[in-house]
Amino acid sequence: MTTLTVLGLETSCDETAAAVVRREADGRVTVLSSIIASQIAEHAPYGGVVPEIAARAHVDSIDGIVARALSESGVGWDGLSGVAATAGPGLVGGVMVGLSFGKAAALARGLPLIAVNHLEGHALSARLADDIPYPFLLLLVSGGHCQLLEVAGVGACRRLGSTIDDAAGEAFDKIAKTMGLGYPGGPALERLAVGGDPERFPLPRALLGREGFDFSFSGLKTAAARAAEPLTTEADKRDLAASVQFAIARQLAERTQRAMTAYAEAHRGEGLRFVVAGGVAANQAVRSRLEQACVTHGFSFHAPPLVYCTDNAAMIALAGAERLALGLIDGLDAPARPRWPLDAVAASANPTHVPGRKGAKA
Ligand code: KG4
Ligand code: ZN
């Protein structure tokens, strides 16, 4: 195995991102550049991501973002070993922009293409900064996904549980919207919660003690909306924000602890590692709650640096490099996939775990 230098492209939601990542033969990883152009300002007036606006914005900015990523990395096209692009799941108009760009670049430069599952990018993101061996238990919590997975390697994720309604980030965003906070709601709600009383508003504990490792946030969302209605003062809102954050973090930790018990049983005598990744992993209350769970259950705790929690292309480049090292490359006919479960077996065996009308999203 040799050193691999991969250009990553990410366009599945509202961030246009490009990055260059170097992976040494011994697995050491260096992020040479990571450029992220957020479209938040373009979507904010609508209170959420508008797919058509997102796709157009990706088209407008992708070539400039890629040029910056290459120039900041000090690596030219000739120094690359491959091009990795997110091929799903996500807003398909945006996915097509990055994937088509990646295909064109691969063809023009004679480089291999790696079509990366965005969720695999999140799954590996903690390895950008920390040498975490496989296997590990992963909580993937973002705006579109909320799942517990056993990650045994690239292309080897087994889903243990998933949300039966909203994702954790979606719950943060929707509740923040009913409270009149800006988009994206998660960071806004975290800022408001500072100094608030997390026990002022008792919110439901969904699935508490229930078998399995699934999540549910719809009851919490309804209860929070009801509690928000009569509130007028900043202090009241601060208490509600703190209570919502507390309730979400508590459920994430409770369900994760069940999974830790089962995982530890199955991996007796091995090192126990836990990773939290995805946008919601940026939340300090969520992190510290999970860190405590790790102490209780004898797991080491890992989370990507904050910049690699939310969507970025460095994680896509890393997933691409790890795939390339194993010879896993894709043809130029690789499809853009709006839905693409990481664990296809679990998703089709248990479709109730995958919200959405058009089949398995995650
Ligand atoms: O991973 P990500 O950037 O995109 C998806 O793949 O979904 O995650 C975005 C989600 C949004 O729902 C956002 O509100 C949430 O992550 N988020 C947070 C925080 N930062 C981002 N939620 C709570 N606290 C935060 N600090
Ligand atoms: Zn994401």
Short mmCIF file of C-alpha atoms and ligand atoms in Angstrom, two decimals:
data_model
loop_
_atom_site.label_atom_id
_atom_site.label_comp_id
_atom_site.label_asym_id
_atom_site.label_seq_id
_atom_site.Cartn_x
_atom_site.Cartn_y
_atom_site.Cartn_z
CA MET A 1 0.00 0.00 0.00
CA THR A 2 1.21 3.46 -0.80
CA THR A 3 0.35 6.96 0.31
CA LEU A 4 -3.01 8.04 -1.12
CA THR A 5 -4.07 11.64 -1.69
CA VAL A 6 -7.77 12.03 -2.38
CA LEU A 7 -9.97 14.97 -3.37
CA GLY A 8 -13.37 14.77 -1.63
CA LEU A 9 -16.58 16.49 -2.74
CA GLU A 10 -19.70 16.97 -0.61
CA THR A 11 -22.96 18.45 -1.95
CA SER A 12 -25.74 16.35 -0.42
CA CYS A 13 -27.44 19.11 1.58
CA ASP A 14 -26.76 22.81 2.07
CA GLU A 15 -22.98 22.86 2.20
CA THR A 16 -20.75 22.87 -0.87
CA ALA A 17 -17.49 21.37 0.31
CA ALA A 18 -14.20 20.13 -1.10
CA ALA A 19 -11.17 18.77 0.72
CA VAL A 20 -7.85 17.06 0.09
CA VAL A 21 -6.87 14.31 2.51
CA ARG A 22 -3.66 12.29 2.60
CA ARG A 23 -3.63 8.77 4.01
CA GLU A 24 -0.28 7.11 4.61
CA ALA A 25 0.27 3.39 4.10
CA ASP A 26 0.20 2.94 7.91
CA GLY A 27 -3.24 4.57 8.13
CA ARG A 28 -2.07 8.00 9.36
CA VAL A 29 -4.35 10.75 8.08
CA THR A 30 -3.60 14.40 7.28
CA VAL A 31 -6.25 16.87 6.18
CA LEU A 32 -4.37 19.07 3.68
CA SER A 33 -7.34 21.36 3.06
CA SER A 34 -11.05 21.47 3.88
CA ILE A 35 -13.20 24.20 2.35
CA ILE A 36 -16.87 24.53 3.28
CA ALA A 37 -19.20 27.07 1.67
CA SER A 38 -22.40 27.21 3.68
CA GLN A 39 -25.67 28.19 2.01
CA ILE A 40 -27.36 28.99 5.33
CA ALA A 41 -28.04 32.61 4.34
CA GLU A 42 -29.82 31.52 1.16
CA HIS A 43 -32.13 29.09 2.96
CA ALA A 44 -32.69 31.04 6.20
CA PRO A 45 -35.66 33.10 4.88
CA TYR A 46 -37.53 29.82 4.26
CA GLY A 47 -36.73 28.30 7.68
CA GLY A 48 -35.16 25.20 6.13
CA VAL A 49 -33.28 23.88 3.11
CA VAL A 50 -35.00 24.46 -0.25
CA PRO A 51 -33.75 21.66 -2.57
CA GLU A 52 -33.87 23.68 -5.80
CA ILE A 53 -32.01 26.62 -4.26
CA ALA A 54 -29.43 24.20 -2.84
CA ALA A 55 -28.78 22.49 -6.19
CA ARG A 56 -28.33 25.82 -7.99
CA ALA A 57 -26.01 27.14 -5.28
CA HIS A 58 -23.85 24.00 -5.57
CA VAL A 59 -23.59 24.52 -9.34
CA ASP A 60 -22.58 28.15 -8.82
CA SER A 61 -19.83 27.48 -6.33
CA ILE A 62 -18.39 24.00 -6.79
CA ASP A 63 -15.61 24.80 -9.25
CA GLY A 64 -14.34 27.70 -7.13
CA ILE A 65 -14.47 25.60 -3.96
CA VAL A 66 -12.53 22.76 -5.59
CA ALA A 67 -9.93 25.21 -6.91
CA ARG A 68 -9.47 26.61 -3.39
CA ALA A 69 -9.21 23.15 -1.84
CA LEU A 70 -6.52 22.15 -4.32
CA SER A 71 -4.56 25.37 -3.99
CA GLU A 72 -4.67 25.40 -0.16
CA SER A 73 -3.57 21.77 -0.06
CA GLY A 74 -0.50 22.49 -2.16
CA VAL A 75 -1.43 19.44 -4.23
CA GLY A 76 -2.28 19.85 -7.90
CA TRP A 77 -4.47 17.56 -9.98
CA ASP A 78 -1.34 15.56 -10.81
CA GLY A 79 -0.70 14.85 -7.13
CA LEU A 80 -4.08 13.17 -6.60
CA SER A 81 -4.65 9.42 -6.35
CA GLY A 82 -8.43 9.58 -6.73
CA VAL A 83 -11.61 11.64 -6.58
CA ALA A 84 -14.30 10.81 -4.00
CA ALA A 85 -17.77 12.31 -4.22
CA THR A 86 -20.87 11.88 -2.07
CA ALA A 87 -23.31 9.79 -4.13
CA GLY A 88 -26.13 9.85 -1.54
CA PRO A 89 -28.20 9.77 0.53
CA GLY A 90 -29.36 13.38 0.32
CA LEU A 91 -31.14 15.93 -1.82
CA VAL A 92 -30.63 14.36 -5.20
CA GLY A 93 -30.26 17.60 -7.19
CA GLY A 94 -27.31 18.56 -5.03
CA VAL A 95 -25.83 15.06 -4.96
CA MET A 96 -25.85 15.04 -8.77
CA VAL A 97 -23.84 18.27 -8.88
CA GLY A 98 -20.94 16.94 -6.81
CA LEU A 99 -21.05 13.44 -8.26
CA SER A 100 -21.11 14.70 -11.87
CA PHE A 101 -18.24 17.08 -11.10
CA GLY A 102 -16.31 14.18 -9.58
CA LYS A 103 -16.98 11.94 -12.59
CA ALA A 104 -15.88 14.64 -15.02
CA ALA A 105 -12.70 15.33 -13.05
CA ALA A 106 -11.90 11.60 -12.77
CA LEU A 107 -12.42 11.09 -16.49
CA ALA A 108 -10.46 14.18 -17.53
CA ARG A 109 -7.53 13.41 -15.22
CA GLY A 110 -7.53 9.63 -15.55
CA LEU A 111 -8.18 9.17 -11.83
CA PRO A 112 -10.29 6.52 -10.09
CA LEU A 113 -13.72 7.63 -8.87
CA ILE A 114 -15.04 6.62 -5.46
CA ALA A 115 -18.80 7.06 -4.94
CA VAL A 116 -19.11 7.59 -1.19
CA ASN A 117 -22.11 7.07 1.06
CA HIS A 118 -22.47 10.30 3.05
CA LEU A 119 -23.26 8.26 6.17
CA GLU A 120 -20.04 6.29 5.79
CA GLY A 121 -18.30 9.67 5.68
CA HIS A 122 -19.86 10.60 9.04
CA ALA A 123 -19.10 7.10 10.36
CA LEU A 124 -15.38 7.52 9.64
CA SER A 125 -15.14 11.24 10.48
CA ALA A 126 -13.64 10.73 13.95
CA ARG A 127 -10.71 8.93 12.26
CA LEU A 128 -9.72 12.25 10.63
CA ALA A 129 -8.18 13.37 13.91
CA ASP A 130 -7.82 10.25 16.03
CA ASP A 131 -6.47 6.79 15.23
CA ILE A 132 -9.54 4.74 16.22
CA PRO A 133 -9.21 1.08 15.27
CA TYR A 134 -12.19 -0.94 14.07
CA PRO A 135 -14.56 -2.12 15.35
CA PHE A 136 -16.39 0.59 17.28
CA LEU A 137 -19.90 1.41 18.40
CA LEU A 138 -21.19 4.49 16.59
CA LEU A 139 -24.01 6.90 17.34
CA LEU A 140 -24.67 8.82 14.14
CA VAL A 141 -26.79 11.86 14.93
CA SER A 142 -27.45 14.45 12.26
CA GLY A 143 -30.28 16.40 10.68
CA GLY A 144 -31.42 13.44 8.61
CA HIS A 145 -30.25 10.45 10.62
CA CYS A 146 -30.23 9.01 14.10
CA GLN A 147 -28.81 5.51 14.31
CA LEU A 148 -26.68 3.23 16.41
CA LEU A 149 -24.26 1.17 14.32
CA GLU A 150 -21.51 -1.34 14.83
CA VAL A 151 -18.72 -0.28 12.49
CA ALA A 152 -16.38 -3.17 11.69
CA GLY A 153 -14.65 -1.46 8.77
CA VAL A 154 -15.27 0.27 5.47
CA GLY A 155 -18.47 -1.10 3.96
CA ALA A 156 -19.10 -3.15 7.08
CA CYS A 157 -21.66 -1.33 9.20
CA ARG A 158 -24.38 -3.17 11.06
CA ARG A 159 -27.34 -1.12 12.18
CA LEU A 160 -28.47 -1.80 15.72
CA GLY A 161 -31.24 0.78 15.93
CA SER A 162 -32.65 3.85 14.28
CA THR A 163 -35.26 6.53 14.82
CA ILE A 164 -38.87 5.55 14.26
CA ASP A 165 -39.87 9.14 13.46
CA ASP A 166 -37.64 12.24 13.50
CA ALA A 167 -33.85 12.39 13.58
CA ALA A 168 -32.32 14.12 16.63
CA GLY A 169 -31.12 17.10 14.57
CA GLU A 170 -34.53 17.36 12.96
CA ALA A 171 -36.08 17.50 16.44
CA PHE A 172 -33.67 20.30 17.43
CA ASP A 173 -34.47 22.16 14.19
CA LYS A 174 -38.27 21.78 14.38
CA ILE A 175 -38.51 22.72 18.06
CA ALA A 176 -36.21 25.69 17.48
CA LYS A 177 -38.50 26.79 14.64
CA THR A 178 -41.62 26.68 16.87
CA MET A 179 -39.68 28.74 19.42
CA GLY A 180 -38.94 31.35 16.77
CA LEU A 181 -35.19 30.64 16.65
CA GLY A 182 -33.26 30.77 13.40
CA TYR A 183 -32.20 28.01 11.04
CA PRO A 184 -30.30 25.75 11.65
CA GLY A 185 -32.04 25.33 14.97
CA GLY A 186 -29.60 23.06 16.81
CA PRO A 187 -26.81 25.58 17.35
CA ALA A 188 -29.34 28.38 18.03
CA LEU A 189 -31.09 26.28 20.66
CA GLU A 190 -27.77 25.34 22.28
CA ARG A 191 -26.81 29.02 22.53
CA LEU A 192 -30.17 29.96 24.06
CA ALA A 193 -30.01 27.09 26.56
CA VAL A 194 -26.93 28.49 28.31
CA GLY A 195 -27.87 29.28 31.90
CA GLY A 196 -31.39 27.82 31.50
CA ASP A 197 -32.99 25.36 33.94
CA PRO A 198 -33.00 21.90 32.25
CA GLU A 199 -35.54 20.55 34.72
CA ARG A 200 -38.09 23.36 34.53
CA PHE A 201 -40.19 21.67 31.81
CA PRO A 202 -40.64 17.91 32.25
CA LEU A 203 -40.64 16.44 28.73
CA PRO A 204 -41.55 12.84 27.77
CA ARG A 205 -38.95 10.07 27.92
CA ALA A 206 -39.85 8.09 24.81
CA LEU A 207 -39.06 4.36 24.66
CA LEU A 208 -37.57 4.43 28.17
CA GLY A 209 -36.61 0.87 29.11
CA ARG A 210 -38.08 -0.45 25.85
CA GLU A 211 -36.31 -3.40 24.19
CA GLY A 212 -33.98 -2.63 21.32
CA PHE A 213 -32.02 0.44 20.36
CA ASP A 214 -34.49 2.64 18.49
CA PHE A 215 -35.19 6.32 19.09
CA SER A 216 -38.31 8.48 18.95
CA PHE A 217 -38.55 12.26 19.15
CA SER A 218 -42.04 13.09 17.89
CA GLY A 219 -43.68 13.09 21.35
CA LEU A 220 -40.99 15.37 22.69
CA LYS A 221 -41.48 17.69 19.73
CA THR A 222 -45.24 17.96 20.33
CA ALA A 223 -44.78 18.48 24.08
CA ALA A 224 -42.15 21.16 23.47
CA ALA A 225 -44.39 22.97 20.98
CA ARG A 226 -47.22 22.97 23.53
CA ALA A 227 -44.92 24.25 26.26
CA ALA A 228 -43.54 26.97 23.97
CA GLU A 229 -46.90 28.51 23.09
CA PRO A 230 -47.60 30.58 26.22
CA LEU A 231 -43.98 31.60 26.80
CA THR A 232 -43.10 35.25 26.34
CA THR A 233 -40.02 36.08 28.39
CA GLU A 234 -36.44 35.33 27.37
CA ALA A 235 -35.88 33.57 30.71
CA ASP A 236 -38.81 31.19 30.07
CA LYS A 237 -37.53 30.42 26.59
CA ARG A 238 -34.05 29.82 27.95
CA ASP A 239 -35.47 27.28 30.42
CA LEU A 240 -37.41 25.53 27.66
CA ALA A 241 -34.35 25.40 25.40
CA ALA A 242 -32.32 23.89 28.27
CA SER A 243 -35.11 21.39 29.00
CA VAL A 244 -35.35 20.33 25.33
CA GLN A 245 -31.59 19.92 25.02
CA PHE A 246 -31.53 17.94 28.27
CA ALA A 247 -34.37 15.64 27.10
CA ILE A 248 -32.76 14.96 23.71
CA ALA A 249 -29.34 14.29 25.24
CA ARG A 250 -30.95 12.06 27.88
CA GLN A 251 -32.70 9.88 25.29
CA LEU A 252 -29.58 9.62 23.15
CA ALA A 253 -27.60 8.52 26.21
CA GLU A 254 -30.26 6.11 27.50
CA ARG A 255 -30.60 4.27 24.21
CA THR A 256 -26.84 4.29 23.64
CA GLN A 257 -26.25 2.77 27.07
CA ARG A 258 -28.50 -0.16 26.17
CA ALA A 259 -26.45 -0.66 23.02
CA MET A 260 -23.22 -0.40 25.04
CA THR A 261 -24.33 -3.22 27.31
CA ALA A 262 -25.12 -5.49 24.33
CA TYR A 263 -21.97 -4.48 22.44
CA ALA A 264 -19.75 -5.11 25.48
CA GLU A 265 -21.31 -8.55 25.87
CA ALA A 266 -20.58 -9.39 22.21
CA HIS A 267 -17.03 -8.01 22.33
CA ARG A 268 -15.84 -9.40 25.65
CA GLY A 269 -12.09 -9.12 26.13
CA GLU A 270 -11.73 -6.56 23.33
CA GLY A 271 -11.13 -2.82 23.55
CA LEU A 272 -14.48 -1.04 23.76
CA ARG A 273 -14.64 2.14 21.69
CA PHE A 274 -17.56 4.52 21.23
CA VAL A 275 -17.80 7.22 18.58
CA VAL A 276 -20.44 9.94 18.24
CA ALA A 277 -20.59 11.69 14.87
CA GLY A 278 -22.86 13.93 12.78
CA GLY A 279 -24.04 17.50 13.30
CA VAL A 280 -25.67 16.87 16.69
CA ALA A 281 -22.31 15.59 17.99
CA ALA A 282 -21.33 19.28 18.02
CA ASN A 283 -23.69 19.80 20.96
CA GLN A 284 -21.78 19.99 24.25
CA ALA A 285 -24.65 18.71 26.42
CA VAL A 286 -25.02 15.68 24.13
CA ARG A 287 -21.28 15.07 24.17
CA SER A 288 -20.88 15.27 27.92
CA ARG A 289 -23.85 13.00 28.57
CA LEU A 290 -22.38 10.39 26.21
CA GLU A 291 -18.96 10.81 27.75
CA GLN A 292 -20.45 9.95 31.13
CA ALA A 293 -22.10 6.87 29.61
CA CYS A 294 -18.69 5.77 28.32
CA VAL A 295 -17.17 6.07 31.79
CA THR A 296 -20.00 4.00 33.28
CA HIS A 297 -19.74 1.26 30.64
CA GLY A 298 -15.95 1.12 30.21
CA PHE A 299 -15.82 2.52 26.67
CA SER A 300 -13.29 5.01 25.35
CA PHE A 301 -15.04 8.14 24.04
CA HIS A 302 -14.31 9.62 20.61
CA ALA A 303 -15.90 12.46 18.70
CA PRO A 304 -14.65 14.34 15.66
CA PRO A 305 -13.40 17.91 16.17
CA LEU A 306 -16.40 20.25 15.84
CA VAL A 307 -15.58 21.22 12.22
CA TYR A 308 -15.88 17.60 11.16
CA CYS A 309 -19.18 16.94 13.01
CA THR A 310 -21.32 18.90 10.58
CA ASP A 311 -21.16 18.23 6.84
CA ASN A 312 -17.71 18.52 5.31
CA ALA A 313 -15.72 17.00 2.47
CA ALA A 314 -12.72 15.83 4.50
CA MET A 315 -14.79 12.91 5.81
CA ILE A 316 -15.80 12.06 2.22
CA ALA A 317 -12.16 12.18 1.08
CA LEU A 318 -11.16 9.91 3.99
CA ALA A 319 -13.89 7.37 3.21
CA GLY A 320 -12.72 7.54 -0.42
CA ALA A 321 -9.09 6.96 0.58
CA GLU A 322 -9.97 4.02 2.82
CA ARG A 323 -12.01 2.49 -0.02
CA LEU A 324 -9.28 3.16 -2.56
CA ALA A 325 -6.74 1.44 -0.30
CA LEU A 326 -8.93 -1.67 -0.50
CA GLY A 327 -9.35 -1.36 -4.27
CA LEU A 328 -13.01 -0.39 -3.93
CA ILE A 329 -13.62 2.03 -6.80
CA ASP A 330 -16.71 2.86 -8.84
CA GLY A 331 -17.60 3.21 -12.49
CA LEU A 332 -18.59 6.47 -14.15
CA ASP A 333 -22.16 5.12 -14.20
CA ALA A 334 -22.38 5.24 -10.37
CA PRO A 335 -25.89 6.53 -9.61
CA ALA A 336 -26.86 9.51 -7.43
CA ARG A 337 -29.02 7.97 -4.71
CA PRO A 338 -31.55 10.01 -2.71
CA ARG A 339 -31.81 7.05 -0.33
CA TRP A 340 -28.95 4.74 0.45
CA PRO A 341 -28.98 2.81 3.72
CA LEU A 342 -25.57 2.04 5.22
CA ASP A 343 -26.80 -1.36 6.33
CA ALA A 344 -29.04 -2.41 3.43
CA VAL A 345 -29.88 -5.74 5.06
CA ALA A 346 -31.26 -4.18 8.25
CA ALA A 347 -33.07 -1.45 6.32
CA SER A 348 -34.97 -3.84 4.09
CA ALA A 349 -35.61 -6.35 6.88
CA ASN A 350 -37.10 -3.69 9.10
CA PRO A 351 -38.52 -0.90 6.94
CA THR A 352 -40.54 0.56 9.83
CA HIS A 353 -37.22 1.89 11.08
CA VAL A 354 -36.79 4.04 8.02
CA PRO A 355 -39.07 7.03 7.86
CA GLY A 356 -40.00 8.36 4.45
CA ARG A 357 -42.38 7.36 1.73
CA LYS A 358 -39.89 6.24 -0.85
CA GLY A 359 -38.08 3.48 0.95
CA ALA A 360 -34.98 3.20 3.02
CA LYS A 361 -33.26 6.53 3.48
CA ALA A 362 -30.73 5.41 6.02
O1 KG4 B 1 -24.36 16.35 9.84
P1 KG4 B 1 -25.12 17.56 9.47
O2 KG4 B 1 -24.34 18.81 9.14
O3 KG4 B 1 -26.05 17.31 8.24
C1 KG4 B 1 -26.77 16.14 8.00
O4 KG4 B 1 -26.18 15.19 7.41
O5 KG4 B 1 -27.95 16.13 8.43
O6 KG4 B 1 -26.13 17.84 10.67
C2 KG4 B 1 -26.94 18.98 10.70
C3 KG4 B 1 -27.83 18.89 11.93
C4 KG4 B 1 -28.89 19.97 11.99
O7 KG4 B 1 -30.12 19.37 12.34
C5 KG4 B 1 -28.38 20.89 13.09
O8 KG4 B 1 -29.41 21.58 13.77
C6 KG4 B 1 -27.67 19.90 13.99
O9 KG4 B 1 -27.04 19.00 13.11
N1 KG4 B 1 -26.68 20.58 14.83
C7 KG4 B 1 -26.79 20.72 16.15
C8 KG4 B 1 -25.67 21.49 16.58
N2 KG4 B 1 -24.91 21.78 15.48
C9 KG4 B 1 -25.55 21.21 14.41
N3 KG4 B 1 -27.72 20.27 17.02
C10 KG4 B 1 -27.55 20.59 18.32
N4 KG4 B 1 -26.54 21.33 18.79
C11 KG4 B 1 -25.56 21.80 17.97
N5 KG4 B 1 -24.56 22.51 18.44
ZN ZN B 2 -24.40 14.89 7.16
#
